[in-house]
């Protein structure tokens, strides 16, 4: 695929880095960039060599959100065209949220509007302490609709009531307090924090990580019913009899490293 707005690399460990690469526009996204991100995520999800996905950006800012020229063009289109366009952004958010491997967002500079959706869709989010965030949509007469399920899941309804309505700008320490971020680091320390998380994730069973993500998606925010209980029973039984489940338990009992750890990790 001819990539214009993104860069992708995969290191020998299976760590894929997806980089937003439109720094001259502060990595703002339009329909072309959204389509490219959807295609790249599909390819990476189907790549068995990928064990962790890192989402980052070139330039000073993570992403300014939606490209204003794109938004201006959409204002000239009809309802159905806008609905189709929104469906593409929704597909991007859903694909990142349901990515089968662990995902980590690295944020520096500004992350505005739809960029908060990308951050909220990642399993782990790390930002420099001077990174700033804003749900700015209402300032231009819009609403953070497509990203709302993911952002509200991260920060809760009460905080969403405030920040969706005020469009206040807030810094990384506040974003961590709200639940949008997991870690806030000093300027220049993003990669060190990233390596800590990556090394931790790579110690774990790839199949179990995927199953754990599926478990969260299936169980979170559901009433504890007979169906939910049955799902948890089936989930643990399936993973126990799986090849990696068997290998992990055997390795633990035999006090050795499991097979998914290479010799250099053992």
GROMACS .gro file of C-alpha atoms in nm, residues 29-210:
model
  182
   29UNK     CA    1  -0.669   1.405   0.983
   30UNK     CA    2  -0.896   1.417   0.682
   31UNK     CA    3  -1.083   1.151   0.487
   32UNK     CA    4  -0.767   1.033   0.307
   33UNK     CA    5  -0.569   0.996   0.628
   34UNK     CA    6  -0.857   0.814   0.797
   35UNK     CA    7  -0.882   0.568   0.507
   36UNK     CA    8  -0.506   0.507   0.520
   37UNK     CA    9  -0.513   0.445   0.895
   38UNK     CA   10  -0.799   0.198   0.858
   39UNK     CA   11  -0.607   0.005   0.592
   40UNK     CA   12  -0.282   0.005   0.790
   41UNK     CA   13  -0.454  -0.117   1.107
   42UNK     CA   14  -0.620  -0.399   0.911
   43UNK     CA   15  -0.284  -0.508   0.770
   44UNK     CA   16  -0.113  -0.496   1.109
   45UNK     CA   17  -0.398  -0.684   1.279
   46UNK     CA   18  -0.356  -0.964   1.026
   47UNK     CA   19   0.023  -0.976   1.063
   48UNK     CA   20   0.108  -1.264   1.296
   49UNK     CA   21   0.454  -1.123   1.363
   50UNK     CA   22   0.308  -0.816   1.537
   51UNK     CA   23   0.292  -0.848   1.914
   52UNK     CA   24   0.251  -0.485   2.025
   53UNK     CA   25   0.129  -0.175   1.841
   54UNK     CA   26   0.263   0.172   1.927
   55UNK     CA   27   0.074   0.477   1.800
   56UNK     CA   28   0.281   0.794   1.783
   57UNK     CA   29   0.333   1.102   1.565
   58UNK     CA   30   0.605   1.301   1.391
   59UNK     CA   31   0.645   1.670   1.463
   60UNK     CA   32   0.564   1.878   1.768
   61UNK     CA   33   0.203   1.764   1.812
   62UNK     CA   34   0.031   1.428   1.836
   63UNK     CA   35  -0.271   1.551   1.639
   64UNK     CA   36  -0.479   1.865   1.609
   65UNK     CA   37  -0.786   1.651   1.539
   66UNK     CA   38  -0.989   1.708   1.224
   67UNK     CA   39  -0.838   1.905   0.937
   68UNK     CA   40  -1.028   2.234   0.908
   69UNK     CA   41  -1.023   2.232   0.528
   70UNK     CA   42  -1.177   1.885   0.534
   71UNK     CA   43  -1.439   1.998   0.784
   72UNK     CA   44  -1.516   2.300   0.566
   73UNK     CA   45  -1.568   2.075   0.264
   74UNK     CA   46  -1.798   1.844   0.461
   75UNK     CA   47  -2.015   2.141   0.558
   76UNK     CA   48  -2.093   2.184   0.188
   77UNK     CA   49  -2.210   1.822   0.153
   78UNK     CA   50  -2.550   1.670   0.227
   79UNK     CA   51  -2.661   1.459   0.521
   80UNK     CA   52  -2.594   1.122   0.355
   81UNK     CA   53  -2.243   1.227   0.252
   82UNK     CA   54  -2.174   1.341   0.608
   83UNK     CA   55  -2.314   1.017   0.744
   84UNK     CA   56  -2.085   0.814   0.517
   85UNK     CA   57  -1.791   1.026   0.624
   86UNK     CA   58  -1.871   0.981   0.993
   87UNK     CA   59  -1.896   0.607   0.934
   88UNK     CA   60  -1.534   0.602   0.816
   89UNK     CA   61  -1.413   0.778   1.132
   90UNK     CA   62  -1.623   0.539   1.340
   91UNK     CA   63  -1.461   0.246   1.160
   92UNK     CA   64  -1.115   0.383   1.243
   93UNK     CA   65  -1.196   0.419   1.612
   94UNK     CA   66  -1.356   0.075   1.630
   95UNK     CA   67  -1.066  -0.092   1.449
   96UNK     CA   68  -0.811   0.065   1.685
   97UNK     CA   69  -1.022  -0.013   1.991
   98UNK     CA   70  -1.062  -0.379   1.889
   99UNK     CA   71  -0.704  -0.425   1.766
  100UNK     CA   72  -0.618  -0.781   1.876
  101UNK     CA   73  -0.272  -0.701   2.020
  102UNK     CA   74  -0.180  -0.457   2.301
  103UNK     CA   75  -0.177  -0.094   2.187
  104UNK     CA   76   0.017   0.197   2.335
  105UNK     CA   77  -0.037   0.567   2.256
  106UNK     CA   78   0.259   0.805   2.290
  107UNK     CA   79   0.149   1.168   2.315
  108UNK     CA   80   0.346   1.489   2.298
  109UNK     CA   81   0.231   1.839   2.219
  110UNK     CA   82  -0.136   1.889   2.144
  111UNK     CA   83  -0.403   1.620   2.117
  112UNK     CA   84  -0.730   1.789   2.028
  113UNK     CA   85  -1.074   1.675   1.918
  114UNK     CA   86  -1.074   1.338   1.746
  115UNK     CA   87  -0.717   1.275   1.861
  116UNK     CA   88  -0.855   1.210   2.209
  117UNK     CA   89  -1.055   0.929   2.056
  118UNK     CA   90  -0.737   0.768   1.925
  119UNK     CA   91  -0.575   0.796   2.268
  120UNK     CA   92  -0.883   0.656   2.445
  121UNK     CA   93  -0.897   0.359   2.207
  122UNK     CA   94  -0.544   0.247   2.301
  123UNK     CA   95  -0.492   0.004   2.588
  124UNK     CA   96  -0.213   0.212   2.743
  125UNK     CA   97  -0.158   0.587   2.701
  126UNK     CA   98   0.159   0.775   2.795
  127UNK     CA   99   0.217   1.149   2.753
  128UNK     CA  100   0.480   1.410   2.824
  129UNK     CA  101   0.386   1.637   3.112
  130UNK     CA  102   0.353   1.940   2.884
  131UNK     CA  103   0.111   1.766   2.645
  132UNK     CA  104  -0.226   1.937   2.621
  133UNK     CA  105  -0.573   1.803   2.547
  134UNK     CA  106  -0.902   1.957   2.440
  135UNK     CA  107  -1.243   1.836   2.329
  136UNK     CA  108  -1.282   2.147   2.118
  137UNK     CA  109  -1.576   2.052   1.895
  138UNK     CA  110  -1.845   2.275   2.049
  139UNK     CA  111  -1.632   2.583   1.983
  140UNK     CA  112  -1.697   2.540   1.612
  141UNK     CA  113  -2.058   2.430   1.646
  142UNK     CA  114  -1.997   2.055   1.645
  143UNK     CA  115  -1.996   1.772   1.901
  144UNK     CA  116  -1.746   1.492   1.978
  145UNK     CA  117  -1.998   1.233   1.865
  146UNK     CA  118  -1.804   0.949   1.703
  147UNK     CA  119  -1.529   0.949   1.968
  148UNK     CA  120  -1.772   0.985   2.259
  149UNK     CA  121  -1.812   0.613   2.348
  150UNK     CA  122  -1.437   0.572   2.388
  151UNK     CA  123  -1.366   0.902   2.564
  152UNK     CA  124  -1.662   0.860   2.800
  153UNK     CA  125  -1.549   0.506   2.884
  154UNK     CA  126  -1.208   0.650   2.974
  155UNK     CA  127  -1.308   0.957   3.176
  156UNK     CA  128  -1.666   0.877   3.282
  157UNK     CA  129  -1.997   1.054   3.232
  158UNK     CA  130  -1.948   1.320   3.497
  159UNK     CA  131  -1.619   1.451   3.357
  160UNK     CA  132  -1.756   1.422   3.003
  161UNK     CA  133  -2.040   1.655   3.101
  162UNK     CA  134  -1.779   1.916   3.188
  163UNK     CA  135  -1.522   1.880   2.912
  164UNK     CA  136  -1.762   1.807   2.625
  165UNK     CA  137  -1.948   2.129   2.713
  166UNK     CA  138  -1.670   2.368   2.814
  167UNK     CA  139  -1.408   2.273   2.555
  168UNK     CA  140  -1.149   2.356   2.820
  169UNK     CA  141  -0.786   2.285   2.747
  170UNK     CA  142  -0.622   2.062   3.008
  171UNK     CA  143  -0.271   1.933   3.058
  172UNK     CA  144  -0.132   1.580   3.086
  173UNK     CA  145  -0.142   1.556   3.469
  174UNK     CA  146  -0.514   1.639   3.458
  175UNK     CA  147  -0.566   1.389   3.176
  176UNK     CA  148  -0.408   1.122   3.395
  177UNK     CA  149  -0.632   1.220   3.685
  178UNK     CA  150  -0.935   1.191   3.456
  179UNK     CA  151  -0.832   0.842   3.341
  180UNK     CA  152  -0.740   0.927   2.982
  181UNK     CA  153  -0.369   0.861   3.047
  182UNK     CA  154  -0.188   0.594   3.245
  183UNK     CA  155   0.152   0.762   3.275
  184UNK     CA  156   0.285   1.117   3.255
  185UNK     CA  157   0.659   1.159   3.203
  186UNK     CA  158   0.907   1.443   3.175
  187UNK     CA  159   0.994   1.584   2.834
  188UNK     CA  160   1.221   1.345   2.647
  189UNK     CA  161   1.131   1.039   2.854
  190UNK     CA  162   0.853   0.894   2.640
  191UNK     CA  163   1.070   0.625   2.485
  192UNK     CA  164   1.204   0.509   2.823
  193UNK     CA  165   0.850   0.469   2.955
  194UNK     CA  166   0.747   0.298   2.633
  195UNK     CA  167   1.027   0.042   2.663
  196UNK     CA  168   0.922  -0.040   3.019
  197UNK     CA  169   0.569  -0.122   2.904
  198UNK     CA  170   0.683  -0.304   2.589
  199UNK     CA  171   0.927  -0.525   2.780
  200UNK     CA  172   0.655  -0.610   3.031
  201UNK     CA  173   0.403  -0.697   2.759
  202UNK     CA  174   0.652  -0.912   2.569
  203UNK     CA  175   0.694  -1.135   2.874
  204UNK     CA  176   0.332  -1.241   2.843
  205UNK     CA  177   0.161  -1.500   2.626
  206UNK     CA  178   0.056  -1.341   2.293
  207UNK     CA  179  -0.258  -1.556   2.280
  208UNK     CA  180  -0.348  -1.471   2.638
  209UNK     CA  181  -0.306  -1.097   2.571
  210UNK     CA  182  -0.548  -1.119   2.281
   0.00000   0.00000   0.00000
